[in-house]
Coordinates of C-alpha atoms and ligand atoms in Angstrom, one line a residue:
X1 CA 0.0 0.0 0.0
X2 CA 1.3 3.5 -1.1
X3 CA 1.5 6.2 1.5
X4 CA -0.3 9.4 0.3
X5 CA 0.8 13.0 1.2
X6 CA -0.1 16.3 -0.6
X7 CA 3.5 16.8 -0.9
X8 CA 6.8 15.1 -1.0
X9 CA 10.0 16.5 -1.0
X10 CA 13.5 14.7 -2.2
X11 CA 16.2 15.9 0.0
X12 CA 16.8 17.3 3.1
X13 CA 18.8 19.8 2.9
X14 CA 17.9 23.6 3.7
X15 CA 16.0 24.2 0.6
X16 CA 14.2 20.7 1.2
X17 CA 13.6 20.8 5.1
X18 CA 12.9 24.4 5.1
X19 CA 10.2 23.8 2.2
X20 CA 8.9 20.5 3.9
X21 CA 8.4 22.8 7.3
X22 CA 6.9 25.7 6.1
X23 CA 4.1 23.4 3.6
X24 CA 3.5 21.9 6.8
X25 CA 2.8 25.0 8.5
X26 CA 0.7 25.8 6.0
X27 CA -1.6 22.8 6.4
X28 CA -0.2 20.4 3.7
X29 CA 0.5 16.5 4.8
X30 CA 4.0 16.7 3.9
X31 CA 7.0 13.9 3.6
X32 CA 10.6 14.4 3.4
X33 CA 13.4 12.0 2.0
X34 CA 16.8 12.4 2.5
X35 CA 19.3 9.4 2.2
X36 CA 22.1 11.1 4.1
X37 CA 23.9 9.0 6.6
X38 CA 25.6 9.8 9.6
X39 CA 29.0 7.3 11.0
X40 CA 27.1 4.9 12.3
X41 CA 24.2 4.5 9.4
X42 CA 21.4 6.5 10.9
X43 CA 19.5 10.0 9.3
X44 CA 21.6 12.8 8.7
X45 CA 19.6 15.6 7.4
X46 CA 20.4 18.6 6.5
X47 CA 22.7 18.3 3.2
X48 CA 25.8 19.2 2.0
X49 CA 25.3 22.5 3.9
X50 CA 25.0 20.7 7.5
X51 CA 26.9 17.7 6.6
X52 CA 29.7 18.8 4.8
X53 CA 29.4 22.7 4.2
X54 CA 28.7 25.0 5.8
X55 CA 28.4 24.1 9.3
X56 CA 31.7 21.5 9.5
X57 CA 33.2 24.6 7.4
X58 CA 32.5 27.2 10.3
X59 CA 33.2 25.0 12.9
X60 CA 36.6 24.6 11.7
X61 CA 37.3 27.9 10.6
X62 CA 36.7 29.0 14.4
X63 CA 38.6 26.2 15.6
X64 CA 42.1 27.1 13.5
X65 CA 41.4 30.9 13.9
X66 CA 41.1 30.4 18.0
X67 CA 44.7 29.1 17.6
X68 CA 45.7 31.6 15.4
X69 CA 45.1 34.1 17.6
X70 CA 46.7 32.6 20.3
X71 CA 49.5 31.6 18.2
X72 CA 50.2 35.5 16.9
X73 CA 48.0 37.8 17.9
X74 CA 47.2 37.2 22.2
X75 CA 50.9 38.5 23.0
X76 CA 49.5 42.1 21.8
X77 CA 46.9 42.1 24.4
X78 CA 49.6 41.0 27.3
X79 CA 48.2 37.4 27.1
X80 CA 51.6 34.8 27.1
X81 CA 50.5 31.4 26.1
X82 CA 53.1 28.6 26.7
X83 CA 53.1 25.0 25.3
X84 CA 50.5 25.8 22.4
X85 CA 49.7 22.9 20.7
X86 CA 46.4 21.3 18.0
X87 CA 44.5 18.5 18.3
X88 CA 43.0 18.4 15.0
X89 CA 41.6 15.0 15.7
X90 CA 39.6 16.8 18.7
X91 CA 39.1 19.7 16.3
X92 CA 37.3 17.8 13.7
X93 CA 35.3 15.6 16.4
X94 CA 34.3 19.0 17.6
X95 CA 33.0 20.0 14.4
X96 CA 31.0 16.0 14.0
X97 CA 29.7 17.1 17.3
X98 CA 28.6 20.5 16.1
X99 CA 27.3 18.6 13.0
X100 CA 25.5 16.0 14.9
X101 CA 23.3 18.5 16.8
X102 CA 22.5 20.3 13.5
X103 CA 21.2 17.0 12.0
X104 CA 18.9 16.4 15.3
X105 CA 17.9 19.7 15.7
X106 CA 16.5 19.0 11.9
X107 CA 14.5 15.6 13.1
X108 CA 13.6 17.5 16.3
X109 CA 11.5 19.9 13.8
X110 CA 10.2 18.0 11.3
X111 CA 8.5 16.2 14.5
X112 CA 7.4 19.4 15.7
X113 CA 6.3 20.2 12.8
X114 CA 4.4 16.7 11.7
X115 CA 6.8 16.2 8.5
X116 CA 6.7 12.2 8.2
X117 CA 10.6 12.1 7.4
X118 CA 12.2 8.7 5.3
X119 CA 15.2 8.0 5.1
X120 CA 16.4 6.5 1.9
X121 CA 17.1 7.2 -1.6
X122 CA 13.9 8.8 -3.4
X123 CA 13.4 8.0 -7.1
X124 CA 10.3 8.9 -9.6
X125 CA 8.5 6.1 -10.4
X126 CA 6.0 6.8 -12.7
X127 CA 2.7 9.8 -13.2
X128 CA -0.5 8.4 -11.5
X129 CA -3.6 10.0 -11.1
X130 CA -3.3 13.2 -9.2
X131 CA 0.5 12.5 -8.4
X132 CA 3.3 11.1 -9.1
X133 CA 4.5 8.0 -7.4
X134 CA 8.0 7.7 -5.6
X135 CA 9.9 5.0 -4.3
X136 CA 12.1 5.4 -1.6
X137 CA 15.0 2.7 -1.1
X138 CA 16.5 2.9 2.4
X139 CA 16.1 0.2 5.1
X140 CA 12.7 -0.3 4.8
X141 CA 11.6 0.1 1.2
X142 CA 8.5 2.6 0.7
X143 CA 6.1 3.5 -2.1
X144 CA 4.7 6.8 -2.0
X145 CA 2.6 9.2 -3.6
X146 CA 2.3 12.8 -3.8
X147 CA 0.2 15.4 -5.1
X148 CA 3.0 17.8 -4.9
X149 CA 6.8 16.8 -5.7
X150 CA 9.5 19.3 -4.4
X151 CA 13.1 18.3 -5.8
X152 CA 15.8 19.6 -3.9
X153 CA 19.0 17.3 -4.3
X154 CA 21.6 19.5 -4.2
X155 CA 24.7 19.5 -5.5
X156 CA 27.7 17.3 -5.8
X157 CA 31.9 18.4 -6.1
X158 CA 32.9 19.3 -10.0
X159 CA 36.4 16.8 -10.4
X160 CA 38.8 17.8 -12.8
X161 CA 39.2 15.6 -15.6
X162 CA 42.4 12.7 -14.4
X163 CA 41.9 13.6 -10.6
X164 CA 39.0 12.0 -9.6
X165 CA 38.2 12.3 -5.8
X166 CA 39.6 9.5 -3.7
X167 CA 38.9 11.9 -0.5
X168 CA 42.4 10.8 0.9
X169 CA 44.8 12.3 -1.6
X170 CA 42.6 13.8 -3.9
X171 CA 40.0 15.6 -1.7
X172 CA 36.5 17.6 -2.4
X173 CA 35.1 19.7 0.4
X174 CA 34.1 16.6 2.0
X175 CA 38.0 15.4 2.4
X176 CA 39.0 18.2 3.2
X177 CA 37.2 18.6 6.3
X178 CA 37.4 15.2 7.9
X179 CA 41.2 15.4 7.6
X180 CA 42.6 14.6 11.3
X181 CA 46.5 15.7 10.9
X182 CA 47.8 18.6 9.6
X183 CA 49.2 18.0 6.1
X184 CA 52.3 19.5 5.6
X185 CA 52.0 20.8 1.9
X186 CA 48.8 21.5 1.0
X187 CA 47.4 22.6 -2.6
X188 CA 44.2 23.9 -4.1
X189 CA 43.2 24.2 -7.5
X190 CA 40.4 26.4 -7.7
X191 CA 40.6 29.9 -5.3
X192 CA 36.9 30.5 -4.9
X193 CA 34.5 30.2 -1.6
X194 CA 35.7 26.6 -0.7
X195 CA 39.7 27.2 -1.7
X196 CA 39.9 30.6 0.7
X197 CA 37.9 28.7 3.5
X198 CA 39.7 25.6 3.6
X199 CA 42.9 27.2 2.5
X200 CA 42.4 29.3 5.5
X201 CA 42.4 26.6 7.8
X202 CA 44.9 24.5 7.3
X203 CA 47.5 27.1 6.4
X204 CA 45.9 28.7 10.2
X205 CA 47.2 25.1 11.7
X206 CA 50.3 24.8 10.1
X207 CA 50.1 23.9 6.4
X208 CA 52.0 25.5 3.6
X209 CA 49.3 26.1 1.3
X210 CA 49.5 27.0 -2.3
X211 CA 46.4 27.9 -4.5
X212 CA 46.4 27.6 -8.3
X213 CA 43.6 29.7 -9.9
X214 CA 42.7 29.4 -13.1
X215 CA 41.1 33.1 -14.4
X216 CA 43.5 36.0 -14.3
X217 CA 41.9 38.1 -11.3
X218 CA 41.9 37.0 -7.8
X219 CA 37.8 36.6 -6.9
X220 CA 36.5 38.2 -10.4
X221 CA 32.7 37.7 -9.0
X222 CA 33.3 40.3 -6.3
X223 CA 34.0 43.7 -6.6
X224 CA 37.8 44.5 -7.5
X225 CA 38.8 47.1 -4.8
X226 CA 37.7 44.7 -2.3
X227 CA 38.8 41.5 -3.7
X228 CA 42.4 42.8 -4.2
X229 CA 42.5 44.0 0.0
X230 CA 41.4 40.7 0.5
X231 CA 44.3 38.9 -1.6
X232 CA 46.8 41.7 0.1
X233 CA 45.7 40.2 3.8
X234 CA 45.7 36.5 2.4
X235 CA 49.1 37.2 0.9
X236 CA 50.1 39.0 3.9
X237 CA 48.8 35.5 6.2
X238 CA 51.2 33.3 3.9
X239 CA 48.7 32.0 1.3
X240 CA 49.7 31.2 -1.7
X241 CA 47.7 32.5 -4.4
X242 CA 48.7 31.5 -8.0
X243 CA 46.4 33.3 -10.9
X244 CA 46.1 32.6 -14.7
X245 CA 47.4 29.2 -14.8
X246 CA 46.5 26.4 -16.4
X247 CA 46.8 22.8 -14.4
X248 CA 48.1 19.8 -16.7
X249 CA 48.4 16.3 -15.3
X250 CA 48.2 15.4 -11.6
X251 CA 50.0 12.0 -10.0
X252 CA 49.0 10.8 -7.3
X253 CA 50.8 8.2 -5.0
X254 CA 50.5 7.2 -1.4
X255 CA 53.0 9.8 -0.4
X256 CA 51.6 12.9 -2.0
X257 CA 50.2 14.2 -5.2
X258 CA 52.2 16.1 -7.7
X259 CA 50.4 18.8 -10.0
X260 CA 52.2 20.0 -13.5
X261 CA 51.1 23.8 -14.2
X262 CA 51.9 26.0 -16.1
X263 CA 51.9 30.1 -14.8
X264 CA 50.7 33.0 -16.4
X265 CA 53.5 34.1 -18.1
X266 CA 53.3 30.3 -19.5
X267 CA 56.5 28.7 -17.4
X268 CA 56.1 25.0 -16.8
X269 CA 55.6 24.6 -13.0
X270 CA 55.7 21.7 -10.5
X271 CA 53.5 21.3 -7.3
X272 CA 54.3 18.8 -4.5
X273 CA 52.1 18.2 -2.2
X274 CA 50.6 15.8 0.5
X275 CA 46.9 16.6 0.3
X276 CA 45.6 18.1 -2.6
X277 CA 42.2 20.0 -2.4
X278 CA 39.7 20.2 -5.7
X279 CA 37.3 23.2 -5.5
X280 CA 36.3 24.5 -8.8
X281 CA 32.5 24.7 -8.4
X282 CA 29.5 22.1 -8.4
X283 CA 27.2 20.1 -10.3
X284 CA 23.8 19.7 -9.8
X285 CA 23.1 16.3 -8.6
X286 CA 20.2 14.3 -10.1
X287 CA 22.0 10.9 -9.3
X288 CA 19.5 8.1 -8.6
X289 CA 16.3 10.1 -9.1
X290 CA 14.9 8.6 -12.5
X291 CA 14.1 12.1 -13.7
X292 CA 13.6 10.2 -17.5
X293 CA 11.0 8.0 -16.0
X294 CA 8.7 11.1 -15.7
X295 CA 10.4 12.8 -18.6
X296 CA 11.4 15.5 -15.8
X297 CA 13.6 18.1 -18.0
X298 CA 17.6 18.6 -17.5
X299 CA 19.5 21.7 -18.9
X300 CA 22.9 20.4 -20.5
X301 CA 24.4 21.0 -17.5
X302 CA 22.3 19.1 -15.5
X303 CA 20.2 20.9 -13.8
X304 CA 16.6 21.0 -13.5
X305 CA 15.1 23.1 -15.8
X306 CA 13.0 25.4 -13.9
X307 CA 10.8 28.9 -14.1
X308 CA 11.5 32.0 -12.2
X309 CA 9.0 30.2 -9.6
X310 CA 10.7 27.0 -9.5
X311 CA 8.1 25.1 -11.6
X312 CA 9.4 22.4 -13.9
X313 CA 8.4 21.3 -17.2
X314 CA 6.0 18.6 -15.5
X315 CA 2.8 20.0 -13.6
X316 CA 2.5 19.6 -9.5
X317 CA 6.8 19.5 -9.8
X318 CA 9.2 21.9 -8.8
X319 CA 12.9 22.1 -8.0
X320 CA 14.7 24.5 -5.7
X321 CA 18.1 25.1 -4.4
X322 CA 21.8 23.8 -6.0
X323 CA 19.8 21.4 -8.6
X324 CA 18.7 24.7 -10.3
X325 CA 19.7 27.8 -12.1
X326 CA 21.5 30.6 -9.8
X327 CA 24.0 30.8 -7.0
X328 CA 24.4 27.4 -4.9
X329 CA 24.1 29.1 -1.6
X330 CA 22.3 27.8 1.6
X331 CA 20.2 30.8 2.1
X332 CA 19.2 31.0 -1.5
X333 CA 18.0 27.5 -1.6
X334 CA 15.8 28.3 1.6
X335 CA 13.9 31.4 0.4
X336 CA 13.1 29.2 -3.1
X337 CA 11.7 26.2 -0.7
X338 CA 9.3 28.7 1.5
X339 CA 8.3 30.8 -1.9
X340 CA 7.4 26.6 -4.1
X341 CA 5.5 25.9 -0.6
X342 CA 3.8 29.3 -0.2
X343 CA 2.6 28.7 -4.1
X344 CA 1.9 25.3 -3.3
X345 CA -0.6 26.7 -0.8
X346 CA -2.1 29.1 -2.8
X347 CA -0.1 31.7 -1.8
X348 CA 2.5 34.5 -3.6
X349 CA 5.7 33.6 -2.8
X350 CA 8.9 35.4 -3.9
X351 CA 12.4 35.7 -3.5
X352 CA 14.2 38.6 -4.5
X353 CA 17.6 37.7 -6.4
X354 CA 18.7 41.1 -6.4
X355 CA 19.2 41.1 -3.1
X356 CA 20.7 37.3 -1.7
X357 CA 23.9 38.3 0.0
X358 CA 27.3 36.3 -0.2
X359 CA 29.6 35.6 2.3
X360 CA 33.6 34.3 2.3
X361 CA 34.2 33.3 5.7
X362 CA 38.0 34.1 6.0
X363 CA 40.0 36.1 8.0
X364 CA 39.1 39.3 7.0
X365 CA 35.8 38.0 6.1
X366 CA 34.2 39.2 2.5
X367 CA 30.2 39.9 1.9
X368 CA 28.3 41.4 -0.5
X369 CA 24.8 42.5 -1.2
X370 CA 23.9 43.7 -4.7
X371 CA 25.8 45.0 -7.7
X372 CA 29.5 45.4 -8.4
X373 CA 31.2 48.8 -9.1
X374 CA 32.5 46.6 -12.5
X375 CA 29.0 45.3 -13.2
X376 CA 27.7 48.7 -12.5
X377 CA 30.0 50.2 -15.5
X378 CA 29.4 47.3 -17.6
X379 CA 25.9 48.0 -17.1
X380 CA 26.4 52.0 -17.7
X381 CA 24.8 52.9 -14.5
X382 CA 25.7 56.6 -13.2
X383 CA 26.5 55.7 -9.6
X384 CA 28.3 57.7 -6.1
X385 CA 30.8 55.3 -4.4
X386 CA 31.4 55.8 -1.3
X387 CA 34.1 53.7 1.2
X388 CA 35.1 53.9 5.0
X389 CA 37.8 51.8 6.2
X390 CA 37.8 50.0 9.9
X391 CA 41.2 51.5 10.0
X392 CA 39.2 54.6 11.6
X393 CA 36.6 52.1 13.6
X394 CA 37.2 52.8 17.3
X395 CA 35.6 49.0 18.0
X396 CA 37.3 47.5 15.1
X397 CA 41.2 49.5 16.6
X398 CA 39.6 47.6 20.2
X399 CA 39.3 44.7 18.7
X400 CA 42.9 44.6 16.9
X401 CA 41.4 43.5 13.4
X402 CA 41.4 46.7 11.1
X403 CA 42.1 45.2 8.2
X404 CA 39.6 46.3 5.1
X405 CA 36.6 48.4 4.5
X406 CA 32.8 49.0 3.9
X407 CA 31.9 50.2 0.4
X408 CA 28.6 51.5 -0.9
X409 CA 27.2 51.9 -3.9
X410 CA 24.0 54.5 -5.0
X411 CA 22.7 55.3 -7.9
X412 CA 24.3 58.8 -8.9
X413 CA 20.3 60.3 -9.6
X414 CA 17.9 58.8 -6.9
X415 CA 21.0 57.6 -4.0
X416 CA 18.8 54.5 -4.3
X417 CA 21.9 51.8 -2.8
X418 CA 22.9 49.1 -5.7
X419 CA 25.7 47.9 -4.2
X420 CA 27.5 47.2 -0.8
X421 CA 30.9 45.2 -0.6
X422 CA 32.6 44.5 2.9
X423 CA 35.6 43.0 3.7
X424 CA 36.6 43.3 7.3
X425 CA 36.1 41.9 10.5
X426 CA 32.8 40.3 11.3
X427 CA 31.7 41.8 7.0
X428 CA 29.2 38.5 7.3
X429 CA 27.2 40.1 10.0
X430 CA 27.3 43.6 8.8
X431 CA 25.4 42.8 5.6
X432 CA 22.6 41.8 7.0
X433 CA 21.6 45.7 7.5
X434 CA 22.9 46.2 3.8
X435 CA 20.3 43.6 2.4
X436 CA 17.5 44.8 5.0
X437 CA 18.3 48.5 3.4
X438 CA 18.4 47.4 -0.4
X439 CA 15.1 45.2 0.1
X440 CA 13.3 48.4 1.3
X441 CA 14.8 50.1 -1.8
X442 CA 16.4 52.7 0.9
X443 CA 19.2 55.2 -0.4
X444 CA 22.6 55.9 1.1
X445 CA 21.2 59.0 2.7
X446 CA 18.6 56.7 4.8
X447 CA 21.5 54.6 6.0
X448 CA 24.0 58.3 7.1
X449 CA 20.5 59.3 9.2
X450 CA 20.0 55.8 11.1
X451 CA 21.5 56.0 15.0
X452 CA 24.5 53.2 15.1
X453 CA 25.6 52.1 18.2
X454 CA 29.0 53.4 19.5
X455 CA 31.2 51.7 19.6
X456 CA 30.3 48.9 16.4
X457 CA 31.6 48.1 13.7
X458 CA 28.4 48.6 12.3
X459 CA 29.5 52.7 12.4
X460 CA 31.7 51.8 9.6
X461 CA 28.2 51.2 7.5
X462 CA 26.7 54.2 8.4
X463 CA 30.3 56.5 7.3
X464 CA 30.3 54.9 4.3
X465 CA 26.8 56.2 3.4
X466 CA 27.9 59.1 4.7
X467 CA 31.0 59.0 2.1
X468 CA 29.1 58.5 -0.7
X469 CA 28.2 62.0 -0.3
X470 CA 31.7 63.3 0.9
X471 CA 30.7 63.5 4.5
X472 CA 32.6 61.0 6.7
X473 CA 32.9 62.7 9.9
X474 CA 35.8 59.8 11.3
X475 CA 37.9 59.6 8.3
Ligands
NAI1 P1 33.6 28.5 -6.9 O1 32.7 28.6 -8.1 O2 33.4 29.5 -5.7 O3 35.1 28.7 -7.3 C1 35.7 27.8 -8.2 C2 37.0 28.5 -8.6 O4 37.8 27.5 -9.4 C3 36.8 29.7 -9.6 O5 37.6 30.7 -9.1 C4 37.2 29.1 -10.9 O6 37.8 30.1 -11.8 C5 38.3 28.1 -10.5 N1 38.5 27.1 -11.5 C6 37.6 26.3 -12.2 N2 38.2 25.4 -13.0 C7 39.5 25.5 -12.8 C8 40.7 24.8 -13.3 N3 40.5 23.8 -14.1 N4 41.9 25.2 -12.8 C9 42.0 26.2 -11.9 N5 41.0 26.9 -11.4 C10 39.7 26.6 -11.8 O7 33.4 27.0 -6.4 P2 33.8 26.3 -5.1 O8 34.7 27.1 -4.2 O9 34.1 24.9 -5.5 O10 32.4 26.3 -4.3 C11 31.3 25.6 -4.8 C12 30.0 26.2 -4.4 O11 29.8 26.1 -3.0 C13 30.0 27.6 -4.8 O12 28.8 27.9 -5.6 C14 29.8 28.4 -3.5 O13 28.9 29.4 -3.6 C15 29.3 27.3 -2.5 N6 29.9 27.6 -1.2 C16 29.5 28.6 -0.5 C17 30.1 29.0 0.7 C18 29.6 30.2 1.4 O14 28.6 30.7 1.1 N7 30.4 30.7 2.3 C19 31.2 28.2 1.2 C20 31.6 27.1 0.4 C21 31.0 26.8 -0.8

């Protein structure tokens, strides 16, 4: 006997739980299959962002920036440690810990909010009336039908052709953060979000790290005046940072993995190292879910061919998150999974792509909300810029982190913000009030006349609105 439900959603990670929680709160009987599984076999919800992302990602960047600090930086404030050492076994059980009670937090709700969860692999079956039908192979095998189908799979590591992921020599993001002793020689190919975070933490703990890039400019996505302070600081930190090259073969043996590559002035170039790390994007991930059997559509890349409102080419299915067009980001993935359920309901969901912030957790950290000053003279749009950097921050000169700057963006005519690009200490918090402001369509000027707590960092927001029209009054 089938199991019915109004909807079903494949995968549990945030664009799946989130839209699985939020149908149910709207009234819908709702399942949720994930086939994740934890050490010892059981549910782990939650995705590549709680499993192997974000979460383990954070965890570990606080863990190797803890003993940064006391390694380099507590001698300043009078602090003398002696006998510093790193368990990075006890780190990285730290961060399964951390992981662990992200996972169960995720059961925990989909109780509270009567999701029935299965874990297990969930594949299309076949179109039946008023449905479709999925299977779902895990321990106990279950058929199931739904009115409503929500695909939310995710994403899985892009390898590079001759280097295919082993996850001891050859490592994707999940390698790289179950490693439990510090590698010696480290390499990255690939210098976006993943090669910065995890480059960051090893070289923190002890690794020589070198990163080969492939496009000539350091972070070309984000906007140039702040990508290049961040390269100065990770320069600065010991990174190595390698642009415009081109990788040719890679060897790997038990000892280490050896990378040919040529620079950018086209020098032939050999990289020795004991751990190398692959992170040169994702591909959507529709492994296992018999999209043909449905005739569900695929883009040539792979990914589910969807609408602005997530709705496929099949009626009563939609897709959300990494195995769909647009930025693979956590937060993205969630707003796309409450706007499918709110429609699913009746309702008028939206998400506003204009306005999904990004975040590099390194040391500075980078954020962003909106456009580019490049994208904005690609684009010919008049516009004021306006920058403040923490240098002048009375909490960020407490702190000891005064590295980088807040810049704003506004629209030369109305001040209407486009645009604000961070990189500085705590830049991932700070944006929040950035998107708030450019959701609300507010202008710079709104910003310069809001009361900022002394002494924040968050000061540094408000004088760059203020600079955009020449009126810092700390700088
Ligand atoms: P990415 O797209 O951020 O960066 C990949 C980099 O690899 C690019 O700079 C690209 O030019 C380079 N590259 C590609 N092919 C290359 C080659 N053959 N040789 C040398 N360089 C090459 O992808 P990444 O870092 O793998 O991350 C994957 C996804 O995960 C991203 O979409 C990212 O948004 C997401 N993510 C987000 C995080 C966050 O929000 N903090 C953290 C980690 C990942």
């Amino acid at each position: 006997m089938s199991k019915q439900f109004d909807v079903i959603v494949i995968g549990g990670g945030p664009g799946g739980y989130i839209a699985a929680i939020r149908a149910a709160q709207l009234g819908k009987n709702v399942a949720c299959v994930d086939e994740w599984k934890n050490a010892t076999g059981g549910p782990a919800p939650g995705g590549t962002c709680t499993n192997v992302g974000c979460i383990p990602s954070k965890a570990l960047l606080q863990s190797s920036e803890h003993f940064e600090q006391a390694s380099h930086h507590f001698a300043d404030h009078g602090i003398t440690v002696k006998g510093l050492s790193m368990d990075a076994g006890k780190m990285v059980a730290r961060k399964d810990a951390v992981v662990k009670q992200n996972n169960d937090g995720i059961l925990y709700l989909f109780k509270k909010n009567k999701v029935s969860f299965f874990h297990g692999r969930a594949s299309f079956v076949k179109a039946v009336d008023g449905g479709y039908e999925i299977k779902v192979a895990g321990a106990a095998e279950e058929t199931l039908v739904g009115q409503q189908i929500i695909v939310a799979t995710g994403s899985n590591a892009r390898a590079l052709p001759g280097a295919a992921f082993d996850e001891t020599m050859v490592l994707s993001n999940e390698g790289a953060l179950a490693l439990t002793a510090v590698p010696k020689k480290m390499g990255l190919i690939g210098s976006g979000v993943i090669g910065l975070e995890m480059g960051s933490v090893w070289r923190r703990l002890g690794s020589e790290v070198t990163i080969l890039e492939g496009l000539p400019d350091f972070l070309g996505a984000v906007d140039q005046q702040i990508a290049k302070e961040a390269q100065k600081a990770f320069v600065k930190q010991g990174l190595k940072i390698e642009l415009g090259v081109k990788v040719g073969d890679i060897k790997v043996s038990k000892k280490g993995v050896s990378v040919a590559w040529t620079n950018a002035k086209g020098e032939a170039q050999t990289l020795d190292v004991d751990k190398l790390i692959v992170s040169i994007g994702r591909v959507p991930n529709t492994i296992g879910l018999n999209a043909e059997a449905v005739g569900l559509k695929l883009d040539e890349r792979g990914a589910i061919v969807v609408d602005a409102d997530c709705k496929t080419n099949l009626p009563g299915v939609w897709a959300v998150g990494d195995v769909v067009r647009g930025p693979m980001l956590a937060h993205k993935a969630e707003e796309e999974g409450v706007a499918v359920a709110e429609r699913i309901a009746g309702q008028h969901g939206h998400v506003n792509f204009n306005t999904i912030p990004w975040v590099i957790y390194t040391s500075p950290e980078i954020a962003w909300v909106g456009r580019t000053e490049q994208q904005l003279k690609s684009d010919g749009v008049a516009y004021k810029a306006g920058t403040f950097p923490f240098l002048a921050n009375g909490r960020a000169r407490a702190l000891g982190d005064t590295t980088g700057m807040v810049k704003m963006l506004a629209d030369a005519t109305t001040d209407e913000i486009l645009g604000v690009h961070i990189v500085g200490p705590m830049a991932s918090e700070l944006i929040a009030e950035c998107v708030l402001a450019m959701e609300f369509r507010a202008s710079s000027e709104d910003i310069a006349r809001v009361c900022h707590a002394h002494p924040s960092l968050s000061e540094s927001t408000k004088e760059a609105a203020l600079a955009v029209d020449k009126r810092t009054l700390n700088f």
